[in-house]
Amino acid sequence: MNVEIVVIGDELLIGQVVDTNSNWIAREMNKIGWEITEITTVRDRETEMLSAFEQAFSRVDIVLVTGGLGPTKDDITKQTLCEFFGGKLVLDESVLRDVEELLAKRKLKMNASTRSQAMVPDVCTVIQNAVGTAPVMWFEKGGKVLVSMPGVPLEMKHVMVNEVIPRLVARFHDDSSILHYTCLVKNYTESALSEFLTDFEAQLPECVKLAYLPNPGVVRLRLTARGRGGENLQHQLDVQISKLNTLLGDNIFCHQDTTVAGAVGLLLKKQHKTIATAESCTGGNIAHQLTLIPGSSTYFKGSVVSYANEVKERVLGVNKNDIEIYGAVSQPVVEQMARGVQRLVDTDCAIAVSGIAGPGGGTPEKPVGTVWIAVVCGDKLYSEMFVFGNNREYNIERATHRALLAMVKMLTEN
Amino acid sequence: MNVEIVVIGDELLIGQVVDTNSNWIAREMNKIGWEITEITTVRDRETEMLSAFEQAFSRVDIVLVTGGLGPTKDDITKQTLCEFFGGKLVLDESVLRDVEELLAKRKLKMNASTRSQAMVPDVCTVIQNAVGTAPVMWFEKGGKVLVSMPGVPLEMKHVMVNEVIPRLVARFHDDSSILHYTCLVKNYTESALSEFLTDFEAQLPECVKLAYLPNPGVVRLRLTARGRGGENLQHQLDVQISKLNTLLGDNIFCHQDTTVAGAVGLLLKKQHKTIATAESCTGGNIAHQLTLIPGSSTYFKGSVVSYANEVKERVLGVNKNDIEIYGAVSQPVVEQMARGVQRLVDTDCAIAVSGIAGPGGGTPEKPVGTVWIAVVCGDKLYSEMFVFGNNREYNIERATHRALLAMVKMLTEN
């Protein structure tokens, strides 16, 4: 089945909020073999929303709408859906009771605007929203379905998993499948890899596609098989996976669709090793990325974010003289940070980063973006310097990425 | 000026990558008074891309396209733009030289696929991409402009700021303005706030709009003024900002469009206070959020991520008996973590969090999602328990948010 998403909200079009809902919905749809073919993001304006609904319906049978369902005046999705499907807003007693219950549980009072949440189009089926006050609405027209859901990610996810997906699957019987295999490849740039895989790509069967998702120092390769009849498709995909693995060997360091932090976790788990981090410019982001992975407590023990030099000295035992002579962003300091946190937290491995994220703090010798990275594993130590760019967020992200990649290399090549 | 964005890439529609480019572009456009009116995300398919270009051009004069420009076979944006504007791909010697130079700088070799980056449509003006190999292409048709840029955020941002925006501004003279004022409000739910502000909203002039962006425990309020003639518009907005401030008083704890972490930073800076964090289930994310803010080194000194209990004891000085009696996720432990890191890092304030992010680790008494938060400032201490949900990422995010909000209250109410 092909599905489109319509995302509603001024906040998305002035850049105040990043739409992460569509990404999540796409993954969930993929799991049941359905594809998102287009995403349209529109403002809280009636004509623009109507046009988006109309066009999506002209292309696909299922349209998932998120956002614009708040109790405030700027949200007009409900009224616009009435207009589109030809209905009017009426008070739904059962929604009202749900809202009352939810408010009571949260020790909040009902007022005119929360009460307005119980006004729903008389031409839809209301689906209970157990975790919020905005109604979830199911519309049908000419055999096609539009489901309107709140934009709050928690609420949307809850109703999608518990209500919307089961109903969609029951409503649209479909035996098409979509299968993905993703792996992480090191030691190749995107273009070197694509050259190396030219013959492999040329021999792929019609139903299997190869895609490259590059990141500095790592390429995510994705094989996607689309078609009907699950088992044969899986077999066709497996044949290609096996060929790819023969071609790339140890350059594939992870056979799952995960982050580099996830790959580090899988390697640590396999090797029964523990890890800690000592972070200056990355400010805890490496620890954060490592601990986003479920089950990371089996290998991740702890971290020290040593922003101030006195924390580097006092907590991590970095030599004060070395900081004075070489500066906080230097090879001796970052190596001592790595050794220091390995000792303090008592782990097998450690990652340390010290750099200048910017916008301030740069000098002619060490411009903003200069970052030293050290990784240790037992007695082994490796350190490297990078010079990224001028953007603080980017420098933090890139330093995090490079530090985790250095740990991958330490765990796979030594 | 109204602008549309067309985002290209299968990876966005299968949920492998979140589109953060559009958000960034929207902000930059807003700065020059231009508006993004629609974002369309399509797959790497010719017909779908053509239809997206056509529809965008039917609505606006400027279309910004990102993605689909990699050197690999799955990227067909260049060919499709040739089709759309009626041209063919030709080798551009100056692009070839740029690619050669860039590769030499990165110590990489040219191959067939990087060489193909120098093939560009003969119906466009090529703009130099100083930070990548993908060409940036400027097309014109019937007085309308389409600019195609790489999807790699760093490259796109670099060419937008340095090349595309200056050229767009020179090409389209426009004196319309868009002004935003955003503030952060505590102590109100979205619906209570909207009820409280009913009269305020009713008296707003036509050119000023009010919008609510709710988050648990905090509502971001945004006033947007749109129109021509900058000065009068600013005055009209200022009048409404002043009314809003009179109405809400101290409930507005931040007058900038920033994160709660950013608001904590502003408060600390104003009060000349320093901060540290001790994190268990949030795994360094609070430190990360605090250090994302430029200039945070003036108030943020350091953190300890104490995932393992022995780190809580040994580094933060939490009483081993208390961990055994009350558990690691408990009021005594989280309070000792806060005091411990305040002492260790030697700061005025500290935030501590201990919780069960899940999916493992829950018990009937302490289910997954149980989180204890403590904030300290000098001698003052406040701690509170929350029970969030089952989703690990959500629990980390929500715990981070609530902990930072608790710090806001500590800094504004005591």
Tab-separated table of N, CA, C and O in Angstrom, chain B residues 52-157:
chain	number	residue	atom	x	y	z
B	52	ALA	N	6.297	17.316	-8.228
B	52	ALA	CA	6.554	18.218	-7.087
B	52	ALA	C	7.085	19.570	-7.573
B	52	ALA	O	6.664	20.626	-7.088
B	53	PHE	N	8.009	19.543	-8.546
B	53	PHE	CA	8.543	20.810	-9.080
B	53	PHE	C	7.422	21.630	-9.710
B	53	PHE	O	7.296	22.829	-9.494
B	54	GLU	N	6.609	20.952	-10.524
B	54	GLU	CA	5.541	21.623	-11.252
B	54	GLU	C	4.551	22.285	-10.294
B	54	GLU	O	4.190	23.449	-10.459
B	55	GLN	N	4.141	21.531	-9.297
B	55	GLN	CA	3.155	22.071	-8.356
B	55	GLN	C	3.733	23.216	-7.537
B	55	GLN	O	3.043	24.201	-7.282
B	56	ALA	N	4.971	23.072	-7.115
B	56	ALA	CA	5.587	24.146	-6.328
B	56	ALA	C	5.654	25.421	-7.176
B	56	ALA	O	5.306	26.509	-6.713
B	57	PHE	N	6.062	25.281	-8.434
B	57	PHE	CA	6.140	26.432	-9.341
B	57	PHE	C	4.764	27.031	-9.625
B	57	PHE	O	4.661	28.210	-9.955
B	58	SER	N	3.719	26.224	-9.522
B	58	SER	CA	2.377	26.770	-9.755
B	58	SER	C	1.928	27.650	-8.593
B	58	SER	O	0.998	28.425	-8.710
B	59	ARG	N	2.596	27.527	-7.443
B	59	ARG	CA	2.168	28.280	-6.264
B	59	ARG	C	3.105	29.434	-5.904
B	59	ARG	O	2.664	30.448	-5.381
B	60	VAL	N	4.407	29.257	-6.110
B	60	VAL	CA	5.364	30.283	-5.660
B	60	VAL	C	6.425	30.559	-6.728
B	60	VAL	O	6.547	29.822	-7.701
B	61	ASP	N	7.212	31.620	-6.483
B	61	ASP	CA	8.237	32.021	-7.452
B	61	ASP	C	9.616	31.439	-7.151
B	61	ASP	O	10.519	31.490	-7.976
B	62	ILE	N	9.774	30.939	-5.926
B	62	ILE	CA	11.094	30.432	-5.541
B	62	ILE	C	10.940	29.023	-4.968
B	62	ILE	O	10.169	28.805	-4.030
B	63	VAL	N	11.673	28.084	-5.545
B	63	VAL	CA	11.636	26.704	-5.048
B	63	VAL	C	13.056	26.283	-4.686
B	63	VAL	O	13.970	26.375	-5.511
B	64	LEU	N	13.242	25.880	-3.429
B	64	LEU	CA	14.543	25.397	-2.989
B	64	LEU	C	14.488	23.874	-2.892
B	64	LEU	O	13.603	23.322	-2.243
B	65	VAL	N	15.428	23.226	-3.570
B	65	VAL	CA	15.426	21.762	-3.616
B	65	VAL	C	16.665	21.248	-2.889
B	65	VAL	O	17.764	21.759	-3.105
B	66	THR	N	16.490	20.267	-2.008
B	66	THR	CA	17.654	19.665	-1.366
B	66	THR	C	17.655	18.165	-1.614
B	66	THR	O	16.612	17.524	-1.649
B	67	GLY	N	18.853	17.616	-1.783
B	67	GLY	CA	19.025	16.163	-1.833
B	67	GLY	C	19.049	15.564	-3.212
B	67	GLY	O	18.770	16.210	-4.219
B	68	GLY	N	19.430	14.301	-3.248
B	68	GLY	CA	19.432	13.547	-4.491
B	68	GLY	C	20.568	13.884	-5.427
B	68	GLY	O	20.473	13.624	-6.623
B	69	LEU	N	21.662	14.479	-4.898
B	69	LEU	CA	22.752	14.900	-5.766
B	69	LEU	C	24.033	14.089	-5.562
B	69	LEU	O	25.103	14.500	-6.004
B	70	GLY	N	23.947	12.958	-4.882
B	70	GLY	CA	25.142	12.150	-4.656
B	70	GLY	C	25.668	11.564	-5.958
B	70	GLY	O	24.999	11.614	-6.997
B	71	PRO	N	26.895	11.016	-5.917
B	71	PRO	CA	27.499	10.495	-7.136
B	71	PRO	C	26.987	9.096	-7.500
B	71	PRO	O	27.416	8.526	-8.491
B	72	THR	N	26.066	8.549	-6.708
B	72	THR	CA	25.659	7.160	-6.936
B	72	THR	C	24.391	7.072	-7.768
B	72	THR	O	23.687	8.054	-7.968
B	73	LYS	N	24.112	5.852	-8.224
B	73	LYS	CA	23.038	5.621	-9.194
B	73	LYS	C	21.644	5.942	-8.685
B	73	LYS	O	20.733	6.204	-9.449
B	74	ASP	N	21.458	5.855	-7.357
B	74	ASP	CA	20.111	6.093	-6.835
B	74	ASP	C	19.744	7.571	-6.870
B	74	ASP	O	18.583	7.929	-6.686
B	75	ASP	N	20.713	8.438	-7.100
B	75	ASP	CA	20.429	9.875	-7.123
B	75	ASP	C	20.206	10.355	-8.553
B	75	ASP	O	21.113	10.302	-9.378
B	76	ILE	N	18.988	10.844	-8.841
B	76	ILE	CA	18.647	11.201	-10.230
B	76	ILE	C	18.105	12.623	-10.340
B	76	ILE	O	17.449	12.975	-11.313
B	77	THR	N	18.405	13.444	-9.330
B	77	THR	CA	17.858	14.806	-9.338
B	77	THR	C	18.352	15.606	-10.543
B	77	THR	O	17.579	16.304	-11.200
B	78	LYS	N	19.655	15.509	-10.857
B	78	LYS	CA	20.221	16.286	-11.966
B	78	LYS	C	19.541	15.946	-13.293
B	78	LYS	O	19.141	16.827	-14.050
B	79	GLN	N	19.400	14.643	-13.545
B	79	GLN	CA	18.756	14.199	-14.774
B	79	GLN	C	17.304	14.704	-14.829
B	79	GLN	O	16.810	15.109	-15.885
B	80	THR	N	16.637	14.651	-13.676
B	80	THR	CA	15.238	15.053	-13.634
B	80	THR	C	15.088	16.556	-13.842
B	80	THR	O	14.139	17.019	-14.479
B	81	LEU	N	16.042	17.326	-13.344
B	81	LEU	CA	15.999	18.769	-13.555
B	81	LEU	C	16.221	19.094	-15.032
B	81	LEU	O	15.622	20.031	-15.566
B	82	CYS	N	17.081	18.305	-15.695
B	82	CYS	CA	17.264	18.451	-17.145
B	82	CYS	C	15.931	18.251	-17.851
B	82	CYS	O	15.540	19.029	-18.721
B	83	GLU	N	15.249	17.203	-17.483
B	83	GLU	CA	13.945	16.881	-18.045
B	83	GLU	C	12.973	18.043	-17.812
B	83	GLU	O	12.281	18.478	-18.729
B	84	PHE	N	12.962	18.556	-16.588
B	84	PHE	CA	11.999	19.595	-16.226
B	84	PHE	C	12.274	20.909	-16.951
B	84	PHE	O	11.356	21.581	-17.420
B	85	PHE	N	13.553	21.282	-17.027
B	85	PHE	CA	13.884	22.572	-17.649
B	85	PHE	C	14.273	22.431	-19.126
B	85	PHE	O	14.592	23.416	-19.771
B	86	GLY	N	14.267	21.192	-19.660
B	86	GLY	CA	14.572	20.993	-21.060
B	86	GLY	C	16.028	21.205	-21.406
B	86	GLY	O	16.363	22.078	-22.209
B	87	GLY	N	16.925	20.454	-20.796
B	87	GLY	CA	18.347	20.585	-21.110
B	87	GLY	C	19.002	19.215	-21.108
B	87	GLY	O	18.319	18.193	-21.055
B	88	LYS	N	20.333	19.207	-21.222
B	88	LYS	CA	21.028	17.923	-21.125
B	88	LYS	C	22.274	18.097	-20.258
B	88	LYS	O	22.766	19.212	-20.036
B	89	LEU	N	22.801	16.974	-19.759
B	89	LEU	CA	23.975	17.010	-18.894
B	89	LEU	C	25.238	17.201	-19.740
B	89	LEU	O	25.447	16.505	-20.729
B	90	VAL	N	26.059	18.157	-19.339
B	90	VAL	CA	27.348	18.379	-20.019
B	90	VAL	C	28.449	18.481	-18.967
B	90	VAL	O	28.188	18.804	-17.806
B	91	LEU	N	29.675	18.190	-19.379
B	91	LEU	CA	30.793	18.279	-18.447
B	91	LEU	C	31.160	19.748	-18.236
B	91	LEU	O	31.401	20.482	-19.191
B	92	ASP	N	31.189	20.176	-16.973
B	92	ASP	CA	31.569	21.550	-16.656
B	92	ASP	C	33.011	21.541	-16.146
B	92	ASP	O	33.297	21.024	-15.078
B	93	GLU	N	33.914	22.137	-16.947
B	93	GLU	CA	35.350	22.072	-16.613
B	93	GLU	C	35.650	22.727	-15.265
B	93	GLU	O	36.502	22.259	-14.515
B	94	SER	N	34.948	23.816	-14.953
B	94	SER	CA	35.287	24.515	-13.708
B	94	SER	C	34.804	23.701	-12.494
B	94	SER	O	35.437	23.685	-11.443
B	95	VAL	N	33.658	23.016	-12.637
B	95	VAL	CA	33.212	22.129	-11.555
B	95	VAL	C	34.212	20.983	-11.399
B	95	VAL	O	34.583	20.609	-10.283
B	96	LEU	N	34.685	20.468	-12.520
B	96	LEU	CA	35.654	19.370	-12.481
B	96	LEU	C	36.906	19.793	-11.714
B	96	LEU	O	37.420	19.053	-10.868
B	97	ARG	N	37.388	21.006	-12.002
B	97	ARG	CA	38.570	21.509	-11.284
B	97	ARG	C	38.293	21.632	-9.790
B	97	ARG	O	39.123	21.263	-8.961
B	98	ASP	N	37.092	22.144	-9.433
B	98	ASP	CA	36.730	22.270	-8.018
B	98	ASP	C	36.726	20.904	-7.333
B	98	ASP	O	37.208	20.749	-6.215
B	99	VAL	N	36.138	19.924	-8.021
B	99	VAL	CA	36.060	18.571	-7.446
B	99	VAL	C	37.474	18.008	-7.270
B	99	VAL	O	37.814	17.456	-6.223
B	100	GLU	N	38.325	18.212	-8.302
B	100	GLU	CA	39.715	17.742	-8.218
B	100	GLU	C	40.448	18.356	-7.027
B	100	GLU	O	41.101	17.667	-6.253
B	101	GLU	N	40.275	19.664	-6.883
B	101	GLU	CA	40.931	20.371	-5.772
B	101	GLU	C	40.466	19.857	-4.418
B	101	GLU	O	41.264	19.609	-3.524
B	102	LEU	N	39.139	19.706	-4.302
B	102	LEU	CA	38.572	19.248	-3.037
B	102	LEU	C	39.068	17.846	-2.694
B	102	LEU	O	39.421	17.550	-1.551
B	103	LEU	N	39.094	16.975	-3.693
B	103	LEU	CA	39.551	15.610	-3.462
B	103	LEU	C	41.030	15.607	-3.061
B	103	LEU	O	41.433	14.884	-2.153
B	104	ALA	N	41.835	16.439	-3.738
B	104	ALA	CA	43.265	16.511	-3.415
B	104	ALA	C	43.446	16.940	-1.966
B	104	ALA	O	44.243	16.369	-1.218
B	105	LYS	N	42.654	17.955	-1.560
B	105	LYS	CA	42.732	18.455	-0.179
B	105	LYS	C	42.394	17.350	0.818
B	105	LYS	O	42.938	17.293	1.913
B	106	ARG	N	41.452	16.491	0.424
B	106	ARG	CA	41.032	15.406	1.330
B	106	ARG	C	41.850	14.130	1.094
B	106	ARG	O	41.513	13.070	1.623
B	107	LYS	N	42.869	14.239	0.247
B	107	LYS	CA	43.747	13.107	-0.076
B	107	LYS	C	42.950	11.924	-0.653
B	107	LYS	O	43.188	10.766	-0.321
B	108	LEU	N	41.972	12.237	-1.505
B	108	LEU	CA	41.173	11.188	-2.152
B	108	LEU	C	41.453	11.186	-3.650
B	108	LEU	O	41.854	12.203	-4.215
B	109	LYS	N	41.229	10.033	-4.279
B	109	LYS	CA	41.451	9.925	-5.724
B	109	LYS	C	40.149	10.148	-6.488
B	109	LYS	O	39.076	9.777	-6.031
B	110	MET	N	40.255	10.731	-7.663
B	110	MET	CA	39.101	10.894	-8.547
B	110	MET	C	38.749	9.531	-9.147
B	110	MET	O	39.628	8.749	-9.506
B	111	ASN	N	37.470	9.229	-9.252
B	111	ASN	CA	37.050	8.037	-9.984
B	111	ASN	C	35.836	8.391	-10.840
B	111	ASN	O	35.413	9.557	-10.881
B	112	ALA	N	35.302	7.385	-11.517
B	112	ALA	CA	34.220	7.666	-12.471
B	112	ALA	C	33.041	8.366	-11.790
B	112	ALA	O	32.446	9.288	-12.354
B	113	SER	N	32.715	7.937	-10.564
B	113	SER	CA	31.513	8.508	-9.967
B	113	SER	C	31.762	9.908	-9.415
B	113	SER	O	30.893	10.768	-9.512
B	114	THR	N	32.942	10.178	-8.850
B	114	THR	CA	33.184	11.577	-8.455
B	114	THR	C	33.286	12.461	-9.690
B	114	THR	O	32.872	13.615	-9.678
B	115	ARG	N	33.846	11.898	-10.767
B	115	ARG	CA	33.949	12.656	-12.013
B	115	ARG	C	32.552	13.027	-12.536
B	115	ARG	O	32.343	14.113	-13.080
B	116	SER	N	31.602	12.137	-12.318
B	116	SER	CA	30.237	12.395	-12.793
B	116	SER	C	29.601	13.592	-12.073
B	116	SER	O	28.616	14.153	-12.542
B	117	GLN	N	30.179	13.981	-10.937
B	117	GLN	CA	29.660	15.169	-10.229
B	117	GLN	C	29.846	16.439	-11.068
B	117	GLN	O	29.166	17.431	-10.842
B	118	ALA	N	30.788	16.391	-12.001
B	118	ALA	CA	31.044	17.575	-12.837
B	118	ALA	C	30.115	17.642	-14.049
B	118	ALA	O	30.172	18.585	-14.831
B	119	MET	N	29.251	16.644	-14.218
B	119	MET	CA	28.247	16.689	-15.284
B	119	MET	C	27.062	17.506	-14.775
B	119	MET	O	26.436	17.134	-13.773
B	120	VAL	N	26.769	18.606	-15.449
B	120	VAL	CA	25.679	19.469	-14.976
B	120	VAL	C	24.754	19.836	-16.137
B	120	VAL	O	25.176	19.817	-17.301
B	121	PRO	N	23.498	20.166	-15.849
B	121	PRO	CA	22.568	20.555	-16.916
B	121	PRO	C	23.084	21.806	-17.635
B	121	PRO	O	23.609	22.723	-16.991
B	122	ASP	N	22.921	21.846	-18.956
B	122	ASP	CA	23.399	23.018	-19.708
B	122	ASP	C	22.414	24.182	-19.658
B	122	ASP	O	22.622	25.198	-20.312
B	123	VAL	N	21.352	24.024	-18.885
B	123	VAL	CA	20.353	25.095	-18.785
B	123	VAL	C	20.344	25.740	-17.398
B	123	VAL	O	19.364	26.357	-17.005
B	124	CYS	N	21.434	25.559	-16.653
B	124	CYS	CA	21.465	26.177	-15.325
B	124	CYS	C	22.748	26.975	-15.136
B	124	CYS	O	23.700	26.835	-15.896
B	125	THR	N	22.743	27.838	-14.112
B	125	THR	CA	23.968	28.500	-13.689
B	125	THR	C	24.520	27.676	-12.528
B	125	THR	O	23.811	27.424	-11.560
B	126	VAL	N	25.778	27.247	-12.668
B	126	VAL	CA	26.355	26.452	-11.587
B	126	VAL	C	26.956	27.371	-10.538
B	126	VAL	O	27.668	28.318	-10.851
B	127	ILE	N	26.626	27.096	-9.281
B	127	ILE	CA	27.181	27.867	-8.163
B	127	ILE	C	28.225	26.988	-7.490
B	127	ILE	O	27.973	25.798	-7.240
B	128	GLN	N	29.373	27.562	-7.177
B	128	GLN	CA	30.432	26.756	-6.590
B	128	GLN	C	30.049	26.222	-5.210
B	128	GLN	O	29.520	26.940	-4.372
B	129	ASN	N	30.314	24.926	-5.017
B	129	ASN	CA	30.134	24.302	-3.709
B	129	ASN	C	31.515	24.124	-3.117
B	129	ASN	O	32.245	23.209	-3.478
B	130	ALA	N	31.879	25.020	-2.192
B	130	ALA	CA	33.256	25.022	-1.679
B	130	ALA	C	33.515	23.882	-0.705
B	130	ALA	O	34.664	23.583	-0.391
B	131	VAL	N	32.461	23.233	-0.223
B	131	VAL	CA	32.674	22.238	0.838
B	131	VAL	C	32.251	20.823	0.441
B	131	VAL	O	32.210	19.929	1.300
B	132	GLY	N	31.935	20.595	-0.827
B	132	GLY	CA	31.559	19.244	-1.234
B	132	GLY	C	31.667	19.089	-2.736
B	132	GLY	O	31.971	20.052	-3.449
B	133	THR	N	31.417	17.872	-3.221
B	133	THR	CA	31.583	17.623	-4.651
B	133	THR	C	30.287	17.781	-5.445
B	133	THR	O	30.304	17.859	-6.664
B	134	ALA	N	29.139	17.809	-4.758
B	134	ALA	CA	27.862	17.941	-5.471
B	134	ALA	C	27.684	19.373	-5.962
B	134	ALA	O	27.927	20.318	-5.211
B	135	PRO	N	27.259	19.559	-7.221
B	135	PRO	CA	27.086	20.915	-7.741
B	135	PRO	C	25.836	21.579	-7.167
B	135	PRO	O	24.876	20.909	-6.803
B	136	VAL	N	25.881	22.904	-7.093
B	136	VAL	CA	24.704	23.679	-6.712
B	136	VAL	C	24.218	24.350	-7.995
B	136	VAL	O	25.007	24.952	-8.714
B	137	MET	N	22.924	24.196	-8.312
B	137	MET	CA	22.424	24.623	-9.618
B	137	MET	C	21.261	25.596	-9.510
B	137	MET	O	20.312	25.348	-8.773
B	138	TRP	N	21.366	26.688	-10.256
B	138	TRP	CA	20.351	27.754	-10.259
B	138	TRP	C	19.631	27.730	-11.605
B	138	TRP	O	20.257	27.911	-12.641
B	139	PHE	N	18.325	27.471	-11.575
B	139	PHE	CA	17.526	27.424	-12.808
B	139	PHE	C	16.524	28.575	-12.820
B	139	PHE	O	16.007	28.955	-11.764
B	140	GLU	N	16.217	29.098	-14.005
B	140	GLU	CA	15.166	30.108	-14.126
B	140	GLU	C	14.168	29.693	-15.211
B	140	GLU	O	14.559	29.071	-16.211
B	141	LYS	N	12.913	30.008	-15.002
B	141	LYS	CA	11.868	29.659	-15.972
B	141	LYS	C	10.697	30.603	-15.728
B	141	LYS	O	10.136	30.604	-14.623
B	142	GLY	N	10.377	31.390	-16.723
B	142	GLY	CA	9.233	32.299	-16.609
B	142	GLY	C	9.294	33.207	-15.396
B	142	GLY	O	8.281	33.413	-14.727
B	143	GLY	N	10.486	33.726	-15.095
B	143	GLY	CA	10.623	34.635	-13.956
B	143	GLY	C	10.675	33.942	-12.611
B	143	GLY	O	10.742	34.585	-11.571
B	144	LYS	N	10.633	32.612	-12.629
B	144	LYS	CA	10.692	31.870	-11.371
B	144	LYS	C	12.051	31.185	-11.238
B	144	LYS	O	12.705	30.895	-12.239
B	145	VAL	N	12.455	30.943	-10.006
B	145	VAL	CA	13.788	30.393	-9.753
B	145	VAL	C	13.700	29.087	-8.967
B	145	VAL	O	12.923	28.966	-8.011
B	146	LEU	N	14.482	28.096	-9.400
B	146	LEU	CA	14.639	26.866	-8.633
B	146	LEU	C	16.129	26.684	-8.363
B	146	LEU	O	16.941	26.762	-9.277
B	147	VAL	N	16.469	26.461	-7.093
B	147	VAL	CA	17.868	26.204	-6.749
B	147	VAL	C	17.973	24.794	-6.178
B	147	VAL	O	17.251	24.434	-5.255
B	148	SER	N	18.859	24.003	-6.777
B	148	SER	CA	19.048	22.631	-6.320
B	148	SER	C	20.340	22.545	-5.522
B	148	SER	O	21.402	22.938	-6.002
B	149	MET	N	20.232	22.025	-4.298
B	149	MET	CA	21.386	21.973	-3.394
B	149	MET	C	21.565	20.565	-2.837
B	149	MET	O	20.608	19.799	-2.763
B	150	PRO	N	22.785	20.239	-2.396
B	150	PRO	CA	22.993	18.912	-1.798
B	150	PRO	C	22.189	18.749	-0.503
B	150	PRO	O	21.850	19.728	0.148
B	151	GLY	N	21.901	17.505	-0.140
B	151	GLY	CA	21.146	17.238	1.084
B	151	GLY	C	22.015	17.164	2.326
B	151	GLY	O	21.500	17.239	3.447
B	152	VAL	N	23.323	17.031	2.149
B	152	VAL	CA	24.221	16.998	3.320
B	152	VAL	C	24.117	18.345	4.034
B	152	VAL	O	24.421	19.378	3.443
B	153	PRO	N	23.645	18.341	5.301
B	153	PRO	CA	23.341	19.615	5.964
B	153	PRO	C	24.490	20.627	5.924
B	153	PRO	O	24.276	21.793	5.598
B	154	LEU	N	25.697	20.177	6.199
B	154	LEU	CA	26.828	21.098	6.200
B	154	LEU	C	26.992	21.795	4.858
B	154	LEU	O	27.171	23.013	4.783
B	155	GLU	N	26.919	21.024	3.765
B	155	GLU	CA	27.104	21.601	2.430
B	155	GLU	C	25.968	22.549	2.092
B	155	GLU	O	26.183	23.653	1.585
B	156	MET	N	24.729	22.097	2.368
B	156	MET	CA	23.562	22.921	2.059
B	156	MET	C	23.648	24.252	2.807
B	156	MET	O	23.443	25.321	2.226
B	157	LYS	N	23.973	24.192	4.106
B	157	LYS	CA	24.026	25.424	4.906
B	157	LYS	C	25.105	26.367	4.383
B	157	LYS	O	24.893	27.577	4.297
